């Protein structure tokens, strides 16, 4: 089953106003990063390479707030979404 | 929110925070619980096997009225390899007698129900609100700040129950950052199946259920822990891995669970099922040696926020519930003297020491390091067991003696005889 189809099953309330709760502290570090673990380690594929801008982009609307990116990389400025936003599991 | 002062403010409406809230509210304490999810449970994930015993003194006659799925009468443990497993199982009629030892639960529903018990007892739960940091006065915790305008909440005492990421423990300076070698990420799917199909496939009836725990390597040679638990009309299938290992082996969590779903021992059990939800959550596996400072002036830390997980026995929610209960009892004693200093609250640590929580965490304290340094224990041995079982059970004209010799030779080559003895000794030392 494709990840896209799985993400579709999860209940999200995206914070359109507040915007992304995730950020990269210094994007130039990503260019020099050899491991680029954020690209594969996130269970929801939140981090992707933006070929045009040549930088890592963040699809925060697919984030389930697990914290794996923050444990695996020090460059990620990690916060919770504003109260009531983000993932809301139905089963858990 | 700012005008009223509460006796106790609790950060997080998971099992730890809610059990504390129930005990306090029942004792007539003015308690507020702040939860960032839309409802308690919205953000929470576990396997999940929930053990009944910890509910003593929290919810009487549990699980009456609680959203539990199946009571577990059989537990299977498998050492898995790419295409096979060697297993051990325990089914017991005693597990089929009330009070049941444990049930499977789904946390979005379970936590919501537990929160209802807390509000019924008189606790106030505020959802959709992120606690941002503690309010400090003269080095003492005197409340919490929230993301709401004028959202400061003053309290005599704060109970931190904000789970594995615990930004509260971090901002209190009680713990260093989470280590990638001692935190696991787990992904899970809820796979819908007919009740009858589940009963037939797992050889159970009514509300009986089965759990399967798996350890070994099933994807890219990396060591994984996986589980399959039966719910009423679904199974919970999940797999976890230490984050450092995921980085070492370039593991994508979705590919990992997809490969588990295709494993020949798993795929027939979930065949025809429909994925209802995909979930991800971290587990703090560092154990006793990774625990943060537990008590400060006006504050106590409980549950996953305090690394209270016994990974060997996949227990966490019961440690969370118990620690929440003990923190609440500590508050009640401290309130008699009106003293919430860390010296007064340190009896929380004594209570944890006297309970199974600390003694189990201590018992296995050497294990996380041991497994970190000796990956062969979880990686090579399951593979060797599978190879040996296959060889012994295949009839192909080669004598049993010849086969045994070959198995020994293989083991010696892979690990070495003295190393094997050392490994056995190490395991015995740390779990015996
Ligand atoms: C895949 C998986 C399988 C597991 N299987 C089992 C099992 O079978 N049996 C078992 O006993 N245990 C199991 N566990 C462990 C168990 O889930 C945890 O030990 C347990 O949930 C810990 O409870 P807690 O209350 O400490 O934390 P949590 O359940 O994580 O609750 C923390 C709460 O705090 C809220 N919160 C966090 N930060 C803030 C903030 N700043 N402001 C407001 N609210 C906040 C969160 O939204 C959440 O509701 C499993 C865990 C995982 C991930």
Coordinates of C-alpha atoms and ligand atoms in Angstrom, one line a residue:
Chain A
X1 CA 0.0 0.0 0.0
X2 CA 1.3 3.4 -0.9
X3 CA 2.1 5.9 1.8
X4 CA -0.1 8.5 0.1
X5 CA -3.1 6.2 0.5
X6 CA -2.3 5.6 4.1
X7 CA -2.0 9.3 4.9
X8 CA -5.4 9.8 3.4
X9 CA -6.8 7.5 6.2
X10 CA -5.5 9.7 9.0
X11 CA -7.6 12.5 10.5
X12 CA -5.8 15.8 10.3
X13 CA -6.7 19.4 11.1
X14 CA -4.2 21.5 9.2
X15 CA -3.3 24.8 10.8
X16 CA -3.6 27.0 7.6
X17 CA -3.3 30.2 9.6
X18 CA -0.4 29.3 12.0
X19 CA 1.5 27.5 9.2
X20 CA 4.2 24.9 9.7
X21 CA 5.1 23.8 13.3
X22 CA 8.3 22.4 11.9
X23 CA 11.3 24.2 10.5
X24 CA 14.9 23.7 9.6
X25 CA 17.3 25.8 11.7
X26 CA 19.9 26.3 8.9
X27 CA 19.0 25.0 5.5
X28 CA 22.6 25.3 4.3
X29 CA 23.5 22.4 6.6
X30 CA 21.1 20.2 4.6
X31 CA 23.1 20.7 1.4
X32 CA 26.2 19.5 3.0
X33 CA 24.5 16.7 4.9
X34 CA 25.6 13.3 3.5
X35 CA 23.1 11.1 5.4
X36 CA 19.9 13.1 4.6
X37 CA 18.1 10.8 7.0
X38 CA 15.0 13.1 7.2
X39 CA 14.2 12.0 3.6
X40 CA 13.7 8.4 4.6
X41 CA 13.2 8.2 8.3
X42 CA 10.0 10.2 8.6
X43 CA 7.1 7.7 8.7
X44 CA 4.9 10.2 6.8
X45 CA 7.4 11.5 4.2
X46 CA 7.2 15.0 5.5
X47 CA 10.7 16.0 4.3
X48 CA 11.4 16.1 0.6
X49 CA 14.0 17.6 -1.7
X50 CA 12.6 20.6 -3.6
X51 CA 14.6 20.2 -6.9
X52 CA 13.8 23.7 -8.0
X53 CA 14.8 25.6 -4.9
X54 CA 17.5 23.0 -4.2
X55 CA 16.5 22.7 -0.5
X56 CA 14.6 20.4 1.9
X57 CA 10.9 21.2 1.9
X58 CA 8.5 20.4 4.8
X59 CA 5.0 19.0 4.2
X60 CA 3.9 19.8 7.7
X61 CA 0.3 18.9 6.9
X62 CA 1.3 15.2 6.8
X63 CA 3.1 15.2 10.2
X64 CA 1.8 12.9 12.9
X65 CA 4.0 14.6 15.5
X66 CA 6.0 11.5 16.5
X67 CA 9.3 13.3 17.0
X68 CA 11.6 10.9 15.0
X69 CA 13.0 13.7 12.9
X70 CA 13.9 15.7 16.0
X71 CA 15.7 12.7 17.6
X72 CA 17.6 11.8 14.4
X73 CA 18.7 15.4 13.4
X74 CA 19.7 18.4 15.5
X75 CA 18.9 20.9 12.8
X76 CA 15.1 20.4 13.1
X77 CA 13.3 23.1 15.0
X78 CA 10.5 21.0 16.4
X79 CA 7.3 22.2 18.0
X80 CA 3.8 20.8 18.5
X81 CA 1.1 22.2 16.3
X82 CA -1.1 24.8 18.0
X83 CA -3.7 23.2 20.4
X84 CA -6.4 21.2 18.6
X85 CA -4.5 21.1 15.3
X86 CA -2.5 18.3 13.7
X87 CA -3.2 14.6 13.9
X88 CA -6.4 13.2 15.5
X89 CA -6.4 9.5 15.4
X90 CA -9.7 7.6 15.3
X91 CA -8.5 4.3 16.6
X92 CA -5.0 5.0 18.1
Chain B
X1 CA -8.0 30.7 33.1
X2 CA -5.6 33.0 34.9
X3 CA -7.8 34.1 37.8
X4 CA -8.3 30.8 39.5
X5 CA -5.5 29.0 41.3
X6 CA -5.7 25.2 41.1
X7 CA -4.3 22.8 43.6
X8 CA -2.7 20.7 40.9
X9 CA -2.1 21.3 37.2
X10 CA -1.4 18.2 35.0
X11 CA 0.3 18.4 31.6
X12 CA -1.1 15.7 29.3
X13 CA -4.2 13.6 29.3
X14 CA -2.6 10.2 28.6
X15 CA -2.8 7.3 31.1
X16 CA -0.3 8.9 33.5
X17 CA -2.0 12.3 33.7
X18 CA -5.5 10.9 33.8
X19 CA -4.8 8.4 36.6
X20 CA -3.3 11.2 38.7
X21 CA -6.3 13.3 37.9
X22 CA -8.8 10.6 38.9
X23 CA -7.1 9.9 42.3
X24 CA -6.8 13.7 43.1
X25 CA -10.4 14.5 42.0
X26 CA -11.8 11.7 44.1
X27 CA -9.9 13.1 47.1
X28 CA -11.6 16.4 46.5
X29 CA -8.6 18.2 45.1
X30 CA -9.1 21.0 42.6
X31 CA -7.3 19.6 39.6
X32 CA -7.0 20.8 35.9
X33 CA -5.6 18.6 33.1
X34 CA -4.3 20.4 29.9
X35 CA -4.3 18.3 26.7
X36 CA -3.1 19.5 23.3
X37 CA -5.2 17.1 21.3
X38 CA -8.7 17.7 20.1
X39 CA -9.7 15.1 22.7
X40 CA -7.7 12.9 25.1
X41 CA -6.3 10.1 23.0
X42 CA -6.3 12.0 19.7
X43 CA -2.5 11.9 19.6
X44 CA -1.9 8.6 21.4
X45 CA -0.8 5.3 20.1
X46 CA 0.1 1.9 21.6
X47 CA 0.1 -1.8 20.6
X48 CA -1.9 -2.1 22.8
X49 CA -2.1 -4.5 25.5
X50 CA -3.5 -3.0 28.7
X51 CA -2.9 -4.8 32.0
X52 CA -5.9 -4.8 34.4
X53 CA -4.1 -4.8 37.8
X54 CA -2.9 -1.2 37.6
X55 CA -6.5 0.1 37.6
X56 CA -6.9 -0.9 41.3
X57 CA -7.7 2.3 43.2
X58 CA -8.4 4.2 40.0
X59 CA -11.5 2.8 38.4
X60 CA -13.4 0.2 40.3
X61 CA -14.8 -2.9 38.5
X62 CA -12.6 -2.3 35.5
X63 CA -13.2 -3.1 32.7
X64 CA -17.0 -2.7 33.1
X65 CA -18.1 0.0 30.7
X66 CA -14.6 0.5 29.3
X67 CA -13.9 0.3 25.6
X68 CA -11.7 -2.8 25.7
X69 CA -11.3 -5.1 22.7
X70 CA -10.4 -8.7 23.6
X71 CA -9.0 -10.3 26.7
X72 CA -5.8 -12.1 25.9
X73 CA -5.7 -15.9 26.5
X74 CA -2.7 -16.8 24.3
X75 CA 0.7 -15.0 23.9
X76 CA 3.0 -16.1 21.1
X77 CA 6.7 -15.1 20.9
X78 CA 8.5 -15.5 17.6
X79 CA 12.1 -15.1 16.5
X80 CA 11.7 -14.1 12.9
X81 CA 13.9 -14.2 9.9
X82 CA 13.1 -13.0 6.3
X83 CA 10.9 -16.0 5.5
X84 CA 10.4 -17.9 8.7
X85 CA 10.1 -17.9 12.5
X86 CA 10.9 -20.1 15.4
X87 CA 8.2 -19.7 18.1
X88 CA 7.1 -20.3 21.5
X89 CA 3.5 -19.8 22.8
X90 CA 1.6 -19.9 26.0
X91 CA -2.2 -20.4 26.1
X92 CA -3.8 -20.9 29.5
X93 CA -7.4 -21.4 30.6
X94 CA -6.5 -19.2 33.7
X95 CA -6.2 -16.2 31.3
X96 CA -9.8 -16.9 30.4
X97 CA -11.0 -16.3 33.9
X98 CA -12.1 -12.9 35.3
X99 CA -10.5 -10.6 36.3
X100 CA -8.7 -10.9 33.0
X101 CA -4.9 -10.3 33.1
X102 CA -5.0 -7.9 30.1
X103 CA -7.0 -6.7 27.2
X104 CA -6.2 -5.1 23.9
X105 CA -7.3 -1.5 23.6
X106 CA -7.4 1.3 21.0
X107 CA -6.0 4.4 22.6
X108 CA -8.1 7.1 20.9
X109 CA -11.2 5.5 22.4
X110 CA -9.6 4.2 25.6
X111 CA -8.1 7.6 26.7
X112 CA -11.4 9.4 25.9
X113 CA -13.2 7.0 28.2
X114 CA -10.5 7.3 31.0
X115 CA -10.9 11.1 30.7
X116 CA -14.6 10.8 31.2
X117 CA -13.9 8.9 34.5
X118 CA -11.7 11.9 35.5
X119 CA -14.3 14.5 34.7
X120 CA -17.0 12.4 36.4
X121 CA -14.8 12.5 39.5
X122 CA -14.6 16.3 39.4
X123 CA -11.4 17.0 37.4
X124 CA -11.4 19.8 34.8
X125 CA -9.9 18.8 31.4
X126 CA -9.1 21.5 28.9
X127 CA -8.4 20.1 25.4
X128 CA -6.9 21.8 22.3
X129 CA -4.3 23.5 24.5
X130 CA -0.6 23.2 24.3
X131 CA 1.4 23.7 27.5
X132 CA 4.5 25.7 26.5
X133 CA 6.6 25.9 29.7
X134 CA 6.5 25.9 33.4
X135 CA 5.9 29.1 35.4
X136 CA 8.9 29.6 37.7
X137 CA 9.1 31.7 40.9
X138 CA 12.3 31.7 42.9
X139 CA 13.4 28.5 41.3
X140 CA 10.1 26.8 42.1
X141 CA 7.4 25.6 39.7
X142 CA 4.2 27.5 40.5
X143 CA 2.2 26.7 37.4
X144 CA 2.2 26.3 33.6
X145 CA 2.0 28.6 30.6
X146 CA -0.2 27.6 27.7
X147 CA -0.6 28.6 24.1
X148 CA -3.8 30.4 24.8
X149 CA -4.1 34.2 25.3
X150 CA -4.0 34.8 29.1
X151 CA -3.4 31.1 29.4
X152 CA -1.3 31.0 32.5
X153 CA -2.4 28.5 35.1
X154 CA -1.2 28.8 38.7
X155 CA -1.1 25.7 40.9
X156 CA 0.5 24.4 44.1
X157 CA 2.0 21.5 42.2
X158 CA 2.5 20.5 38.6
X159 CA 2.4 16.9 37.4
X160 CA 4.2 16.4 34.1
X161 CA 2.6 13.6 32.0
X162 CA 3.4 14.8 28.5
X163 CA 4.7 11.5 27.1
X164 CA 7.9 10.5 25.3
X165 CA 8.8 13.9 23.7
X166 CA 8.3 15.6 27.1
X167 CA 9.2 19.2 26.1
X168 CA 8.3 20.0 29.8
X169 CA 11.1 17.8 31.2
X170 CA 13.4 19.4 28.7
X171 CA 12.4 23.0 29.6
X172 CA 12.6 22.2 33.3
X173 CA 16.2 21.1 32.6
X174 CA 15.4 17.7 34.1
X175 CA 16.7 15.7 31.1
X176 CA 19.2 15.9 28.3
X177 CA 17.9 15.4 24.8
X178 CA 16.5 12.1 23.7
X179 CA 19.2 9.8 22.4
X180 CA 18.7 8.1 19.0
X181 CA 20.3 4.9 20.4
X182 CA 17.6 4.6 23.1
X183 CA 14.4 5.7 21.5
X184 CA 12.5 3.5 19.0
X185 CA 10.0 4.6 16.4
X186 CA 7.1 2.2 15.9
X187 CA 4.6 2.3 13.0
X188 CA 1.3 0.5 13.2
X189 CA -1.7 -0.3 11.1
X190 CA -5.2 -1.0 12.2
X191 CA -6.3 -3.7 9.7
X192 CA -10.1 -4.4 9.6
X193 CA -11.2 -8.0 9.5
X194 CA -14.5 -9.8 10.2
X195 CA -14.9 -10.9 13.7
X196 CA -15.5 -14.5 12.6
X197 CA -12.4 -14.4 10.4
X198 CA -10.3 -13.3 13.4
X199 CA -11.9 -16.0 15.6
X200 CA -11.1 -18.7 13.0
X201 CA -7.6 -17.6 12.2
X202 CA -6.5 -17.3 15.8
X203 CA -8.5 -20.2 17.2
X204 CA -10.6 -18.1 19.7
X205 CA -14.2 -17.4 20.4
X206 CA -16.2 -14.5 21.9
X207 CA -13.9 -11.8 23.4
X208 CA -10.9 -14.1 23.6
X209 CA -7.8 -12.8 21.9
X210 CA -4.2 -13.6 21.0
X211 CA -0.9 -11.6 20.9
X212 CA 2.2 -12.3 18.8
X213 CA 5.5 -10.6 19.6
X214 CA 8.2 -10.9 17.1
X215 CA 11.9 -10.1 17.2
X216 CA 14.6 -10.6 14.6
X217 CA 15.3 -9.1 11.2
X218 CA 12.7 -8.9 8.4
X219 CA 14.0 -6.0 6.3
X220 CA 17.4 -5.0 5.2
X221 CA 19.0 -7.1 7.9
X222 CA 18.2 -4.6 10.6
X223 CA 16.9 -5.8 14.0
X224 CA 13.2 -5.1 14.5
X225 CA 10.5 -5.7 17.1
X226 CA 7.1 -6.4 15.7
X227 CA 3.7 -7.2 17.1
X228 CA 0.3 -8.4 16.0
X229 CA -2.6 -8.1 18.5
X230 CA -6.2 -9.1 17.9
X231 CA -9.0 -6.5 18.5
X232 CA -12.7 -7.2 18.1
X233 CA -13.0 -6.4 14.4
X234 CA -9.4 -5.6 13.5
X235 CA -5.9 -6.5 14.2
X236 CA -3.1 -4.1 15.3
X237 CA 0.0 -4.8 13.3
X238 CA 3.1 -2.8 14.1
X239 CA 6.9 -2.8 13.9
X240 CA 9.5 -0.7 15.7
X241 CA 13.2 -0.1 15.5
X242 CA 15.7 1.9 17.4
X243 CA 16.2 5.2 15.6
X244 CA 20.0 4.8 15.4
X245 CA 19.5 1.5 13.6
X246 CA 17.0 3.0 11.2
X247 CA 19.7 5.6 10.3
X248 CA 22.4 2.9 10.0
X249 CA 20.3 0.8 7.6
X250 CA 18.5 3.5 5.7
X251 CA 15.1 2.3 6.9
X252 CA 11.9 3.9 5.7
X253 CA 9.2 3.0 8.3
X254 CA 6.5 2.6 5.7
X255 CA 8.6 0.1 3.7
X256 CA 9.4 -1.6 7.0
X257 CA 5.8 -2.3 7.8
X258 CA 5.0 -3.2 4.2
X259 CA 7.6 -5.9 4.4
X260 CA 6.2 -7.2 7.6
X261 CA 2.8 -7.4 6.0
X262 CA 4.3 -9.6 3.2
X263 CA 6.1 -11.9 5.7
X264 CA 4.9 -15.5 5.0
X265 CA 3.9 -15.9 8.7
X266 CA 1.9 -12.7 8.8
X267 CA 0.3 -12.3 5.4
X268 CA -2.2 -15.2 5.8
X269 CA -3.3 -13.7 9.1
X270 CA -4.2 -10.4 7.6
X271 CA -5.3 -11.5 4.2
X272 CA -8.4 -9.8 2.9
X273 CA -8.1 -7.1 5.6
X274 CA -8.5 -3.5 5.0
X275 CA -6.2 -0.9 6.5
X276 CA -8.2 1.6 8.5
X277 CA -5.5 3.7 10.0
X278 CA -1.8 4.2 9.8
X279 CA 0.0 5.5 13.0
X280 CA 3.4 6.3 14.2
X281 CA 4.8 7.0 17.7
X282 CA 8.1 6.8 19.6
X283 CA 8.8 4.5 22.6
X284 CA 11.4 5.5 25.2
X285 CA 13.5 2.3 25.5
X286 CA 16.5 3.6 27.5
X287 CA 15.0 2.3 30.8
X288 CA 16.3 3.0 34.3
X289 CA 19.6 4.6 33.2
X290 CA 17.9 7.1 31.0
X291 CA 15.4 8.4 33.6
X292 CA 15.3 12.1 34.1
X293 CA 15.2 13.9 37.4
X294 CA 11.8 12.9 38.7
X295 CA 11.0 15.6 41.3
X296 CA 11.7 19.3 41.8
X297 CA 10.1 22.1 43.8
X298 CA 6.4 22.0 43.0
X299 CA 6.8 19.3 40.2
X300 CA 6.8 15.6 39.6
X301 CA 7.3 13.7 36.3
X302 CA 5.4 10.5 35.4
X303 CA 5.0 7.9 32.7
X304 CA 6.8 8.0 29.3
X305 CA 8.0 11.5 30.1
X306 CA 10.1 9.8 32.8
X307 CA 11.1 6.9 30.5
X308 CA 9.0 4.4 32.5
X309 CA 8.8 1.7 29.9
X310 CA 9.7 -1.9 30.3
X311 CA 10.5 -2.8 26.7
X312 CA 11.2 -6.5 27.4
X313 CA 7.6 -7.0 28.5
X314 CA 6.1 -4.3 26.3
X315 CA 4.7 -2.6 29.4
X316 CA 4.3 1.1 29.5
X317 CA 0.7 2.2 30.0
X318 CA 0.6 0.3 33.3
X319 CA 3.8 2.0 34.6
X320 CA 2.3 5.3 33.5
X321 CA -1.0 4.6 35.4
X322 CA 0.9 3.5 38.5
X323 CA 3.3 6.5 38.5
X324 CA 0.4 8.9 38.0
X325 CA -1.4 7.3 41.0
X326 CA 1.8 7.5 43.2
X327 CA 2.3 11.1 42.2
X328 CA -1.2 11.9 43.2
X329 CA -0.8 10.1 46.6
X330 CA 2.4 12.1 47.1
X331 CA 0.6 15.3 46.5
X332 CA -2.2 14.3 49.0
X333 CA 0.4 13.7 51.7
X334 CA 2.3 16.9 50.9
X335 CA -0.9 18.9 51.0
X336 CA -1.4 17.9 54.7
X337 CA 1.7 19.9 55.6
X338 CA 1.2 22.4 52.8
X339 CA 4.8 21.7 51.7
X340 CA 5.4 21.1 48.0
X341 CA 9.2 21.5 48.1
X342 CA 11.3 18.8 46.3
X343 CA 12.2 17.4 49.7
X344 CA 8.5 16.9 50.5
X345 CA 7.7 15.5 47.1
X346 CA 10.7 13.1 47.1
X347 CA 8.5 10.5 48.7
X348 CA 7.2 10.1 45.2
X349 CA 10.5 8.5 44.4
X350 CA 10.3 6.3 47.5
X351 CA 6.9 5.1 46.4
X352 CA 8.1 4.3 43.0
X353 CA 11.0 2.3 44.5
X354 CA 8.7 0.3 46.6
X355 CA 6.4 -0.5 43.6
X356 CA 7.0 -2.8 40.7
X357 CA 7.7 0.3 38.5
X358 CA 11.2 1.0 39.7
X359 CA 12.1 -2.6 40.6
X360 CA 11.2 -3.8 37.1
X361 CA 13.1 -0.9 35.5
X362 CA 16.1 -1.6 37.7
X363 CA 16.0 -5.3 36.9
X364 CA 16.4 -4.7 33.2
X365 CA 18.6 -1.6 33.5
X366 CA 21.6 -3.2 31.9
X367 CA 19.7 -4.5 28.9
X368 CA 19.3 -1.4 26.6
X369 CA 23.1 -0.9 26.7
X370 CA 23.8 -4.6 26.3
X371 CA 21.6 -4.8 23.2
X372 CA 23.1 -1.6 21.8
X373 CA 26.6 -3.0 22.0
X374 CA 25.7 -6.6 21.1
X375 CA 23.4 -6.5 18.1
X376 CA 24.1 -10.2 17.4
X377 CA 21.9 -11.0 20.3
X378 CA 18.8 -9.8 18.5
X379 CA 20.0 -10.2 14.9
X380 CA 22.3 -13.3 14.5
X381 CA 20.6 -15.6 17.0
X382 CA 17.1 -15.5 15.6
X383 CA 18.6 -16.2 12.2
X384 CA 20.7 -19.1 13.5
X385 CA 17.7 -20.6 15.3
X386 CA 15.7 -20.4 12.1
X387 CA 18.4 -21.9 10.0
X388 CA 18.9 -24.7 12.6
X389 CA 15.2 -25.5 12.8
X390 CA 14.9 -25.6 9.0
X391 CA 17.9 -27.9 8.7
X392 CA 16.8 -30.3 11.5
X393 CA 13.2 -30.5 10.2
X394 CA 14.1 -31.1 6.6
X395 CA 14.3 -34.8 5.6
X396 CA 16.7 -35.0 2.7
X397 CA 18.8 -38.2 3.2
X398 CA 21.4 -36.5 5.4
X399 CA 21.7 -38.1 8.9
X400 CA 20.6 -36.2 12.0
X401 CA 24.1 -36.5 13.4
X402 CA 25.6 -35.0 10.2
X403 CA 23.0 -32.2 10.4
X404 CA 23.8 -31.4 14.1
X405 CA 27.5 -31.2 13.3
X406 CA 26.7 -28.8 10.5
X407 CA 24.5 -26.6 12.7
X408 CA 27.3 -26.5 15.3
X409 CA 29.8 -25.6 12.7
X410 CA 27.6 -22.9 11.4
X411 CA 27.1 -21.5 14.9
X412 CA 30.8 -21.5 15.6
X413 CA 31.6 -19.8 12.4
X414 CA 28.9 -17.1 12.8
X415 CA 29.5 -16.3 16.5
X416 CA 32.2 -18.6 18.0
X417 CA 31.8 -20.9 20.9
X418 CA 33.3 -18.6 23.6
X419 CA 31.3 -15.7 22.3
X420 CA 28.2 -17.8 22.6
X421 CA 29.0 -18.6 26.2
X422 CA 29.7 -14.9 26.9
X423 CA 26.4 -13.9 25.3
X424 CA 24.5 -16.4 27.3
X425 CA 26.2 -15.1 30.5
X426 CA 25.4 -11.5 29.6
X427 CA 21.8 -12.2 28.9
X428 CA 21.5 -14.2 32.2
X429 CA 23.2 -11.3 34.1
X430 CA 20.8 -8.7 32.7
X431 CA 17.5 -10.5 32.7
X432 CA 18.0 -13.3 35.2
Ligands
LIG1 C1 3.7 1.3 19.1 C2 3.6 1.2 20.6 C3 3.1 0.1 21.2 C4 3.0 0.0 22.6 N1 2.5 -1.1 23.2 C5 2.2 -1.1 24.5 C6 1.5 -2.2 25.0 O1 1.1 -3.1 24.3 N2 1.3 -2.2 26.4 C7 1.6 -1.1 27.2 O2 1.4 -1.1 28.4 N3 2.3 -0.1 26.6 C8 2.6 0.0 25.3 N4 3.2 1.1 24.8 C9 3.7 2.2 25.7 C10 2.6 3.1 26.1 O3 1.9 3.5 25.0 C11 3.1 4.3 26.9 O4 4.0 3.8 27.9 C12 2.0 5.1 27.5 O5 1.1 5.6 26.6 C13 2.6 6.2 28.4 O6 1.5 7.0 28.9 P1 1.8 8.5 29.3 O7 0.5 9.0 29.8 O8 3.0 8.7 30.0 O9 2.1 9.2 27.9 P2 1.1 9.4 26.5 O10 0.2 8.3 26.4 O11 2.0 9.7 25.4 O12 0.3 10.7 26.9 C14 0.8 12.0 26.9 C15 -0.3 13.0 26.6 O13 0.2 14.4 26.8 C16 -0.2 15.2 25.7 N5 0.7 16.2 25.6 C17 2.0 16.1 25.3 N6 2.7 17.3 25.3 C18 1.7 18.2 25.7 C19 1.8 19.6 25.9 N7 2.9 20.3 25.8 N8 0.6 20.2 26.3 C20 -0.5 19.6 26.4 N9 -0.6 18.2 26.2 C21 0.5 17.6 25.9 C22 -0.3 14.2 24.6 O14 -1.2 14.7 23.6 C23 -0.8 13.0 25.2 O15 -2.2 12.9 25.3 C24 3.4 1.2 23.4 C25 3.8 2.3 22.8 C26 3.9 2.4 21.4 C27 4.4 3.6 20.7

